[in-house]
Amino acid sequence: MVVSPDKELIELYDGLSVLYDSLPAHTNPEWKLALESVLYGGELLAEDATCYGKQQNRRNDEYRRDRVKTHGNGTRITEFSAIQVEQPRPQDREYFPSGAMVPIAPKSETVLPAEVNETTVDKAIALLAEFPAEPSAESPGVGVTTLLDPSQVSQVSPGQSRKSKSCGQAKLLFVSDTHLGYENRITTGSGATVSWIRELSSTDTFKQIRTNAIDLGVDAVVHTGDILDHEVDQETLDAIEFELTLLATHNIPVYCIIGSHDHDAYRPQYQDSVNGIAWLKKQIQRGVLTELSTRPSKLGDTGLNLYGISAGNVGIDDVGSYQSRSWEATEVAFTPSQDGLNVLCLHDSFPPYRRSKADIDLDLLLSQSEVSFDCVLIGDEHRPKNGDFSNGYTFQSKNGTPVYYTGPAMRISEPYRNRDAFVTELTMSDRGISSARHFL
């Protein structure tokens, strides 16, 4: 019978060997040295630790004998339940042979990277440090518990960095789901409405947002999608263009991603509606609106880096080009920032708000990301989780990343029948994140 410690060691050794052999020439040399130390021995291996190659050789004869007894061919097993493997990250797949699988760090459940640069090397080495010094399915780390030398390797948690993430104090006004033109549903008859729709004004809502932003002295307004409703008229857009101009005169930039209703505004169905996407593009050209993407948008000298993925992973320039807006977390590759705090904005559904009908796996998106995010801001959901207005707007992802929602800026869903909508002031620094609600 083949003992499980051998299986786990061989599985891990083979997976790391494939990774090591597939490293691109430009990968960070410290990452290559760390893998080499674990596999074959080297200066980053912890004192008294034995490299996986020597451990495998030591057990190899017994392993092969047992394999012949049980299977008759002596070939290696390449996948066992003790070690999880996955396809390489999308940005790494060009470096690997077809069908290659890469080990997943056991604690953070993140696939090990191949292309590693100076900015991401600490995260990569921290992932490698999660593996046991003596792989064994039954008793991991027997005798030695540390794989890499802590005096030479900073074994920080995945997603953290040895480099400074210095950030002065950045203050954001977090806004979502303004649905500009929502009140037009009275005349268009398009889309469900709340019974109190005649009490609502999307232009007045945006004016209050502008007033809050100026009075609070925020560094930026961040909008997480559904800026527009699916039918919006030119008069409403002219009024909002004026509000955006006022924010610009106060040096308050507005960053955004687009939501599903913004997509729908591309082809309005009512005679008095206009192309909302064309209007959004105009505001970007004017410089009063900035669309976020998988590349960092640096917020002045605050040290804050803003990222975003629009609904369906389809940005403004590609609206109308795709019939389907479905996407996978593994399709996304973020460009690392040099320093500072990183904020990700999303407009799609995911657990814990939805389970069976979630659009995207947030934990997978964060775990496979080359960028470590300090928080995530979301849109789309028109209610707090479980109707909890005290605690249903914040939670943590599996890796501990804080996630915030601010609710719709107008009372456009049943949970807000007798409650005021609000926007959220977020203050971010190296010391953490604080939030405050401002009712509209």
Short mmCIF file of C-alpha atoms in Angstrom, two decimals:
data_model
loop_
_atom_site.label_atom_id
_atom_site.label_comp_id
_atom_site.label_asym_id
_atom_site.label_seq_id
_atom_site.Cartn_x
_atom_site.Cartn_y
_atom_site.Cartn_z
CA MET A 1 0.00 0.00 0.00
CA VAL A 2 1.37 3.43 -0.92
CA VAL A 3 1.55 5.65 2.12
CA SER A 4 -0.10 9.07 1.80
CA PRO A 5 2.95 11.10 2.89
CA ASP A 6 4.75 9.91 -0.27
CA LYS A 7 1.80 10.78 -2.42
CA GLU A 8 1.61 14.30 -1.05
CA LEU A 9 5.33 14.90 -1.43
CA ILE A 10 5.44 13.64 -5.01
CA GLU A 11 2.35 15.63 -5.96
CA LEU A 12 3.86 18.82 -4.54
CA TYR A 13 7.35 18.18 -5.89
CA ASP A 14 6.06 17.52 -9.41
CA GLY A 15 3.84 20.59 -9.40
CA LEU A 16 6.59 22.88 -8.15
CA SER A 17 9.03 21.38 -10.65
CA VAL A 18 6.69 22.19 -13.53
CA LEU A 19 6.34 25.73 -12.17
CA TYR A 20 10.09 26.17 -11.76
CA ASP A 21 10.79 24.89 -15.29
CA SER A 22 8.13 27.22 -16.70
CA LEU A 23 9.33 30.46 -15.12
CA PRO A 24 9.77 33.20 -17.74
CA ALA A 25 13.24 34.67 -18.07
CA HIS A 26 12.10 38.03 -16.72
CA THR A 27 10.54 36.71 -13.49
CA ASN A 28 11.94 38.13 -10.27
CA PRO A 29 15.20 36.31 -9.37
CA GLU A 30 14.24 36.09 -5.68
CA TRP A 31 11.14 34.12 -6.63
CA LYS A 32 13.23 31.74 -8.72
CA LEU A 33 15.70 31.35 -5.85
CA ALA A 34 12.90 30.59 -3.39
CA LEU A 35 11.51 27.83 -5.61
CA GLU A 36 14.99 26.46 -6.23
CA SER A 37 15.70 26.39 -2.50
CA VAL A 38 12.53 24.44 -1.76
CA LEU A 39 13.01 21.99 -4.61
CA TYR A 40 16.75 21.42 -4.73
CA GLY A 41 18.28 23.21 -1.75
CA GLY A 42 19.55 26.76 -1.56
CA GLU A 43 20.26 29.73 0.64
CA LEU A 44 16.60 30.57 1.35
CA LEU A 45 15.83 27.15 2.83
CA ALA A 46 15.31 27.24 6.60
CA GLU A 47 17.96 25.80 8.91
CA ASP A 48 17.53 22.02 9.43
CA ALA A 49 14.93 21.88 6.65
CA THR A 50 15.47 19.41 3.81
CA CYS A 51 14.58 20.33 0.24
CA TYR A 52 11.71 18.42 -1.37
CA GLY A 53 14.06 16.78 -3.87
CA LYS A 54 16.10 15.07 -1.15
CA GLN A 55 12.95 14.10 0.73
CA GLN A 56 11.57 12.48 -2.38
CA ASN A 57 14.79 10.60 -3.10
CA ARG A 58 14.82 9.31 0.45
CA ARG A 59 11.34 7.85 0.06
CA ASN A 60 11.54 7.01 -3.62
CA ASP A 61 12.62 3.37 -3.46
CA GLU A 62 9.86 2.42 -1.06
CA TYR A 63 7.37 4.41 -3.11
CA ARG A 64 8.23 2.66 -6.36
CA ARG A 65 8.07 -0.76 -4.71
CA ASP A 66 4.65 0.03 -3.35
CA ARG A 67 3.49 1.37 -6.72
CA VAL A 68 4.54 -1.84 -8.48
CA LYS A 69 2.72 -3.91 -5.87
CA THR A 70 -0.50 -1.98 -6.11
CA HIS A 71 -0.57 -0.86 -9.77
CA GLY A 72 2.08 -2.90 -11.52
CA ASN A 73 3.70 -0.12 -13.55
CA GLY A 74 5.74 2.05 -11.19
CA THR A 75 4.63 5.32 -12.80
CA ARG A 76 4.10 8.40 -10.69
CA ILE A 77 0.77 9.58 -9.48
CA THR A 78 0.34 13.27 -10.39
CA GLU A 79 -2.77 14.33 -8.47
CA PHE A 80 -4.07 13.44 -5.00
CA SER A 81 -6.60 14.91 -2.63
CA ALA A 82 -3.87 15.94 -0.17
CA ILE A 83 -2.60 18.65 -2.54
CA GLN A 84 -4.86 20.95 -4.54
CA VAL A 85 -3.81 21.97 -8.03
CA GLU A 86 -5.26 24.29 -10.61
CA GLN A 87 -4.54 25.57 -14.09
CA PRO A 88 -1.97 28.39 -14.18
CA ARG A 89 -3.23 31.95 -13.91
CA PRO A 90 -4.45 33.40 -17.24
CA GLN A 91 -1.44 35.70 -17.48
CA ASP A 92 0.92 32.75 -16.91
CA ARG A 93 -0.51 30.12 -19.24
CA GLU A 94 1.72 31.00 -22.20
CA TYR A 95 4.74 29.81 -20.19
CA PHE A 96 3.41 26.32 -19.35
CA PRO A 97 3.05 23.14 -21.41
CA SER A 98 -0.48 22.14 -22.34
CA GLY A 99 -2.40 20.54 -19.48
CA ALA A 100 0.04 21.67 -16.77
CA MET A 101 -1.33 22.09 -13.26
CA VAL A 102 0.15 24.27 -10.52
CA PRO A 103 -0.08 23.78 -6.73
CA ILE A 104 -2.41 25.97 -4.68
CA ALA A 105 -1.15 27.50 -1.44
CA PRO A 106 -2.97 25.50 1.27
CA LYS A 107 -4.05 28.37 3.56
CA SER A 108 -4.93 31.21 1.19
CA GLU A 109 -6.06 28.83 -1.59
CA THR A 110 -4.17 30.83 -4.21
CA VAL A 111 -2.49 29.30 -7.26
CA LEU A 112 1.26 29.89 -7.31
CA PRO A 113 2.38 32.43 -9.93
CA ALA A 114 5.04 32.16 -12.62
CA GLU A 115 5.43 35.77 -13.73
CA VAL A 116 6.51 37.65 -10.61
CA ASN A 117 7.95 41.15 -10.44
CA GLU A 118 9.51 43.29 -7.73
CA THR A 119 6.11 44.47 -6.57
CA THR A 120 4.59 40.99 -6.19
CA VAL A 121 7.57 38.89 -5.10
CA ASP A 122 6.73 39.13 -1.38
CA LYS A 123 3.22 37.84 -1.95
CA ALA A 124 4.53 34.97 -4.09
CA ILE A 125 7.12 33.89 -1.50
CA ALA A 126 4.53 34.14 1.27
CA LEU A 127 2.35 31.71 -0.67
CA LEU A 128 5.25 29.28 -1.01
CA ALA A 129 5.93 29.56 2.72
CA GLU A 130 2.46 28.14 3.42
CA PHE A 131 3.56 24.66 2.33
CA PRO A 132 4.79 22.25 5.03
CA ALA A 133 8.49 21.69 5.63
CA GLU A 134 7.92 17.93 5.48
CA PRO A 135 4.87 17.25 3.29
CA SER A 136 2.71 14.56 4.77
CA ALA A 137 -1.01 14.00 4.49
CA GLU A 138 -1.10 12.51 7.99
CA SER A 139 1.45 14.47 9.98
CA PRO A 140 2.72 17.56 8.13
CA GLY A 141 5.91 19.20 9.32
CA VAL A 142 7.26 16.31 11.40
CA GLY A 143 10.45 17.45 13.09
CA VAL A 144 10.80 20.73 11.17
CA THR A 145 8.03 23.30 10.92
CA THR A 146 9.63 26.12 8.89
CA LEU A 147 10.25 25.75 5.17
CA LEU A 148 11.98 29.06 4.35
CA ASP A 149 14.55 30.91 6.43
CA PRO A 150 12.69 33.71 8.28
CA SER A 151 15.92 35.69 8.67
CA GLN A 152 16.22 36.00 4.89
CA VAL A 153 12.62 35.84 3.73
CA SER A 154 9.85 38.10 4.96
CA GLN A 155 7.03 35.59 5.29
CA VAL A 156 4.26 38.11 5.30
CA SER A 157 0.66 37.14 4.78
CA PRO A 158 -0.49 36.79 1.17
CA GLY A 159 -1.69 40.12 -0.13
CA GLN A 160 0.73 42.07 2.06
CA SER A 161 4.13 43.47 1.17
CA ARG A 162 7.48 44.25 2.70
CA LYS A 163 7.45 47.47 0.75
CA SER A 164 5.76 50.49 2.25
CA LYS A 165 2.10 50.89 1.42
CA SER A 166 2.31 54.45 2.62
CA CYS A 167 -0.87 56.38 2.15
CA GLY A 168 -1.59 59.80 3.54
CA GLN A 169 -5.25 60.14 4.45
CA ALA A 170 -7.64 59.69 1.54
CA LYS A 171 -11.31 60.54 1.86
CA LEU A 172 -13.85 59.15 -0.62
CA LEU A 173 -17.55 59.69 -1.09
CA PHE A 174 -18.79 56.23 -2.06
CA VAL A 175 -21.92 56.32 -4.24
CA SER A 176 -23.85 53.63 -6.09
CA ASP A 177 -26.96 53.01 -8.16
CA THR A 178 -28.11 56.59 -8.80
CA HIS A 179 -30.26 55.37 -11.74
CA LEU A 180 -30.46 58.83 -13.30
CA GLY A 181 -33.78 59.11 -15.15
CA TYR A 182 -35.51 56.49 -12.99
CA GLU A 183 -38.58 58.71 -12.63
CA ASN A 184 -39.07 58.43 -16.43
CA ARG A 185 -40.49 54.96 -15.83
CA ILE A 186 -43.79 56.71 -15.06
CA THR A 187 -44.12 57.76 -18.72
CA THR A 188 -42.10 55.05 -20.48
CA GLY A 189 -43.84 52.21 -18.67
CA SER A 190 -40.51 50.39 -18.88
CA GLY A 191 -39.30 48.50 -15.82
CA ALA A 192 -40.74 47.84 -12.39
CA THR A 193 -41.31 50.81 -10.12
CA VAL A 194 -41.80 51.46 -6.43
CA SER A 195 -45.19 52.83 -5.37
CA TRP A 196 -43.58 56.07 -4.16
CA ILE A 197 -41.83 56.83 -7.46
CA ARG A 198 -43.42 60.29 -7.68
CA GLU A 199 -41.54 61.25 -4.52
CA LEU A 200 -38.20 60.62 -6.23
CA SER A 201 -35.95 62.89 -8.28
CA SER A 202 -32.67 61.59 -9.59
CA THR A 203 -31.41 65.09 -10.37
CA ASP A 204 -32.12 66.26 -6.82
CA THR A 205 -30.34 63.16 -5.53
CA PHE A 206 -27.23 63.95 -7.55
CA LYS A 207 -27.30 67.57 -6.38
CA GLN A 208 -27.26 66.31 -2.79
CA ILE A 209 -24.32 64.05 -3.65
CA ARG A 210 -22.45 67.02 -5.08
CA THR A 211 -23.24 69.12 -1.99
CA ASN A 212 -22.05 66.37 0.35
CA ALA A 213 -18.82 65.91 -1.59
CA ILE A 214 -17.96 69.62 -1.45
CA ASP A 215 -19.02 70.13 2.17
CA LEU A 216 -17.05 67.06 3.32
CA GLY A 217 -13.99 68.07 1.32
CA VAL A 218 -13.53 64.58 -0.13
CA ASP A 219 -10.62 63.72 -2.39
CA ALA A 220 -12.91 61.98 -4.89
CA VAL A 221 -16.36 60.59 -5.56
CA VAL A 222 -16.39 56.89 -6.46
CA HIS A 223 -19.50 55.50 -8.19
CA THR A 224 -19.89 51.71 -8.41
CA GLY A 225 -22.29 51.57 -11.34
CA ASP A 226 -25.84 52.03 -12.61
CA ILE A 227 -25.13 55.70 -12.96
CA LEU A 228 -28.04 55.86 -15.42
CA ASP A 229 -31.34 54.11 -15.59
CA HIS A 230 -32.15 52.21 -18.80
CA GLU A 231 -34.16 55.16 -20.20
CA VAL A 232 -32.74 58.64 -19.58
CA ASP A 233 -33.69 61.98 -21.16
CA GLN A 234 -31.43 64.80 -22.32
CA GLU A 235 -32.78 67.32 -19.77
CA THR A 236 -31.71 65.05 -16.90
CA LEU A 237 -28.28 64.52 -18.41
CA ASP A 238 -27.77 68.27 -18.94
CA ALA A 239 -28.52 68.87 -15.25
CA ILE A 240 -26.05 66.17 -14.18
CA GLU A 241 -23.40 67.50 -16.54
CA PHE A 242 -23.64 70.80 -14.68
CA GLU A 243 -23.19 68.99 -11.33
CA LEU A 244 -20.11 67.17 -12.62
CA THR A 245 -18.67 70.49 -13.77
CA LEU A 246 -19.20 71.98 -10.30
CA LEU A 247 -17.36 69.05 -8.71
CA ALA A 248 -14.49 69.56 -11.15
CA THR A 249 -14.23 73.25 -10.26
CA HIS A 250 -13.77 72.16 -6.64
CA ASN A 251 -11.03 69.71 -7.73
CA ILE A 252 -13.13 66.68 -6.82
CA PRO A 253 -12.70 63.99 -9.48
CA VAL A 254 -15.44 61.44 -10.09
CA TYR A 255 -14.41 57.84 -10.77
CA CYS A 256 -16.84 55.20 -11.96
CA ILE A 257 -17.56 51.80 -13.36
CA ILE A 258 -20.69 51.10 -15.37
CA GLY A 259 -23.54 48.85 -14.38
CA SER A 260 -26.11 46.75 -16.17
CA HIS A 261 -28.56 49.65 -16.54
CA ASP A 262 -25.84 51.82 -18.03
CA HIS A 263 -25.40 49.08 -20.64
CA ASP A 264 -29.13 49.15 -21.35
CA ALA A 265 -29.07 52.93 -21.81
CA TYR A 266 -26.97 52.36 -24.94
CA ARG A 267 -30.08 51.49 -26.97
CA PRO A 268 -33.04 53.36 -25.45
CA GLN A 269 -36.52 52.23 -26.49
CA TYR A 270 -38.56 55.35 -25.68
CA GLN A 271 -38.78 58.25 -28.14
CA ASP A 272 -37.69 60.92 -25.62
CA SER A 273 -34.71 58.92 -24.30
CA VAL A 274 -31.14 59.36 -25.50
CA ASN A 275 -28.03 57.17 -25.74
CA GLY A 276 -26.67 57.21 -22.21
CA ILE A 277 -23.38 55.54 -23.08
CA ALA A 278 -22.63 58.30 -25.61
CA TRP A 279 -23.22 60.83 -22.83
CA LEU A 280 -20.90 58.98 -20.43
CA LYS A 281 -18.18 58.93 -23.08
CA LYS A 282 -18.60 62.68 -23.52
CA GLN A 283 -18.07 63.25 -19.78
CA ILE A 284 -14.91 61.16 -19.89
CA GLN A 285 -13.65 63.21 -22.83
CA ARG A 286 -14.43 66.40 -20.90
CA GLY A 287 -12.33 65.11 -18.02
CA VAL A 288 -15.11 65.31 -15.40
CA LEU A 289 -15.53 61.53 -15.22
CA THR A 290 -12.93 58.75 -15.16
CA GLU A 291 -13.75 55.12 -15.88
CA LEU A 292 -11.87 52.65 -13.70
CA SER A 293 -10.25 49.55 -15.13
CA THR A 294 -7.86 46.74 -14.24
CA ARG A 295 -5.04 49.31 -14.42
CA PRO A 296 -4.59 51.56 -11.36
CA SER A 297 -5.91 55.12 -11.36
CA LYS A 298 -3.81 57.01 -8.84
CA LEU A 299 -5.74 59.50 -6.75
CA GLY A 300 -3.50 62.56 -6.71
CA ASP A 301 -0.87 62.48 -3.98
CA THR A 302 -3.04 60.51 -1.52
CA GLY A 303 -1.28 57.23 -2.30
CA LEU A 304 -4.62 55.59 -3.16
CA ASN A 305 -4.94 53.39 -6.27
CA LEU A 306 -8.42 52.80 -7.70
CA TYR A 307 -9.34 49.79 -9.84
CA GLY A 308 -12.65 48.71 -11.32
CA ILE A 309 -14.48 46.06 -13.31
CA SER A 310 -17.71 47.21 -14.94
CA ALA A 311 -20.79 44.98 -15.10
CA GLY A 312 -20.03 41.85 -17.07
CA ASN A 313 -16.40 42.91 -17.38
CA VAL A 314 -17.45 45.12 -20.32
CA GLY A 315 -16.25 48.73 -20.17
CA ILE A 316 -17.78 51.80 -21.78
CA ASP A 317 -15.87 51.49 -25.06
CA ASP A 318 -17.06 47.90 -25.56
CA VAL A 319 -20.75 48.36 -24.81
CA GLY A 320 -22.72 47.05 -27.76
CA SER A 321 -19.88 44.79 -28.92
CA TYR A 322 -20.84 41.81 -26.76
CA GLN A 323 -24.16 39.99 -26.57
CA SER A 324 -23.22 38.24 -23.35
CA ARG A 325 -21.95 39.95 -20.23
CA SER A 326 -20.94 36.78 -18.38
CA TRP A 327 -17.34 36.51 -17.23
CA GLU A 328 -15.00 34.44 -15.08
CA ALA A 329 -12.68 35.59 -12.31
CA THR A 330 -9.76 33.84 -14.01
CA GLU A 331 -10.16 36.07 -17.08
CA VAL A 332 -9.03 39.17 -15.19
CA ALA A 333 -5.43 40.29 -14.72
CA PHE A 334 -4.79 43.47 -12.71
CA THR A 335 -1.75 45.67 -13.31
CA PRO A 336 0.15 46.11 -10.02
CA SER A 337 0.61 49.57 -8.54
CA GLN A 338 3.96 50.69 -7.21
CA ASP A 339 2.85 51.61 -3.70
CA GLY A 340 -0.10 52.85 -1.66
CA LEU A 341 -3.48 51.33 -0.85
CA ASN A 342 -5.50 49.53 -3.52
CA VAL A 343 -9.29 49.77 -3.85
CA LEU A 344 -11.34 47.57 -6.20
CA CYS A 345 -14.81 48.58 -7.46
CA LEU A 346 -17.30 46.00 -8.79
CA HIS A 347 -20.84 45.95 -10.16
CA ASP A 348 -21.89 42.30 -10.28
CA SER A 349 -23.54 39.98 -7.78
CA PHE A 350 -21.59 37.49 -5.67
CA PRO A 351 -21.78 35.71 -2.32
CA PRO A 352 -22.79 36.43 0.37
CA TYR A 353 -25.52 38.60 -1.18
CA ARG A 354 -26.47 35.86 -3.59
CA ARG A 355 -25.63 32.16 -3.61
CA SER A 356 -27.08 30.16 -6.47
CA LYS A 357 -27.47 33.20 -8.73
CA ALA A 358 -24.16 34.91 -8.03
CA ASP A 359 -22.45 36.36 -11.11
CA ILE A 360 -18.87 36.05 -9.91
CA ASP A 361 -16.76 34.31 -7.27
CA LEU A 362 -15.23 37.22 -5.37
CA ASP A 363 -12.95 34.99 -3.29
CA LEU A 364 -11.48 33.45 -6.44
CA LEU A 365 -11.08 36.88 -8.04
CA LEU A 366 -9.13 38.15 -5.03
CA SER A 367 -7.07 34.99 -4.52
CA GLN A 368 -5.80 34.82 -8.10
CA SER A 369 -5.13 38.57 -8.31
CA GLU A 370 -1.56 39.79 -8.60
CA VAL A 371 -2.69 42.95 -6.81
CA SER A 372 -3.40 42.93 -3.08
CA PHE A 373 -6.58 44.91 -2.44
CA ASP A 374 -7.12 46.76 0.81
CA CYS A 375 -10.87 46.92 0.29
CA VAL A 376 -13.59 46.24 -2.27
CA LEU A 377 -16.51 48.59 -3.04
CA ILE A 378 -19.55 47.03 -4.67
CA GLY A 379 -22.73 48.14 -6.42
CA ASP A 380 -25.76 46.42 -7.97
CA GLU A 381 -27.57 45.12 -4.87
CA HIS A 382 -30.49 47.34 -3.86
CA ARG A 383 -30.67 46.17 -0.27
CA PRO A 384 -28.48 45.27 2.69
CA LYS A 385 -27.79 41.61 3.31
CA ASN A 386 -30.68 39.94 5.14
CA GLY A 387 -32.39 43.33 5.49
CA ASP A 388 -29.88 44.25 8.19
CA PHE A 389 -29.54 48.05 7.95
CA SER A 390 -27.00 48.12 10.76
CA ASN A 391 -24.54 45.43 9.66
CA GLY A 392 -25.66 44.25 6.22
CA TYR A 393 -23.49 46.64 4.20
CA THR A 394 -20.07 45.29 5.16
CA PHE A 395 -18.41 41.89 5.34
CA GLN A 396 -15.05 40.23 4.73
CA SER A 397 -13.91 38.00 1.88
CA LYS A 398 -12.32 34.64 2.63
CA ASN A 399 -8.84 36.19 2.72
CA GLY A 400 -9.95 38.96 5.10
CA THR A 401 -10.37 41.79 2.57
CA PRO A 402 -13.08 44.20 3.77
CA VAL A 403 -16.01 44.67 1.37
CA TYR A 404 -18.36 47.66 1.48
CA TYR A 405 -21.72 48.44 -0.10
CA THR A 406 -23.53 51.76 0.24
CA GLY A 407 -26.96 50.86 -1.13
CA PRO A 408 -28.80 52.72 -3.90
CA ALA A 409 -28.58 56.49 -3.68
CA MET A 410 -32.34 56.72 -4.25
CA ARG A 411 -35.14 54.79 -2.53
CA ILE A 412 -35.75 52.56 -5.53
CA SER A 413 -36.33 49.24 -3.80
CA GLU A 414 -38.82 47.89 -1.27
CA PRO A 415 -36.39 47.76 1.71
CA TYR A 416 -36.19 51.58 1.53
CA ARG A 417 -39.96 52.16 1.68
CA ASN A 418 -39.65 53.74 5.11
CA ARG A 419 -35.92 54.37 5.18
CA ASP A 420 -33.68 57.03 3.72
CA ALA A 421 -31.09 56.17 1.13
CA PHE A 422 -27.53 57.29 1.82
CA VAL A 423 -23.99 57.63 0.51
CA THR A 424 -20.92 56.58 2.47
CA GLU A 425 -17.87 58.60 3.44
CA LEU A 426 -14.78 56.39 3.59
CA THR A 427 -11.57 57.59 5.21
CA MET A 428 -8.55 55.44 4.37
CA SER A 429 -5.00 55.42 5.65
CA ASP A 430 -2.26 53.02 6.72
CA ARG A 431 -4.10 52.72 10.04
CA GLY A 432 -7.27 51.34 8.47
CA ILE A 433 -10.64 52.36 7.04
CA SER A 434 -13.49 54.19 8.74
CA SER A 435 -16.94 54.89 7.34
CA ALA A 436 -19.82 57.28 7.94
CA ARG A 437 -23.25 57.43 6.32
CA HIS A 438 -24.76 60.61 4.89
CA PHE A 439 -28.47 60.34 4.26
CA LEU A 440 -29.99 61.90 1.17
#
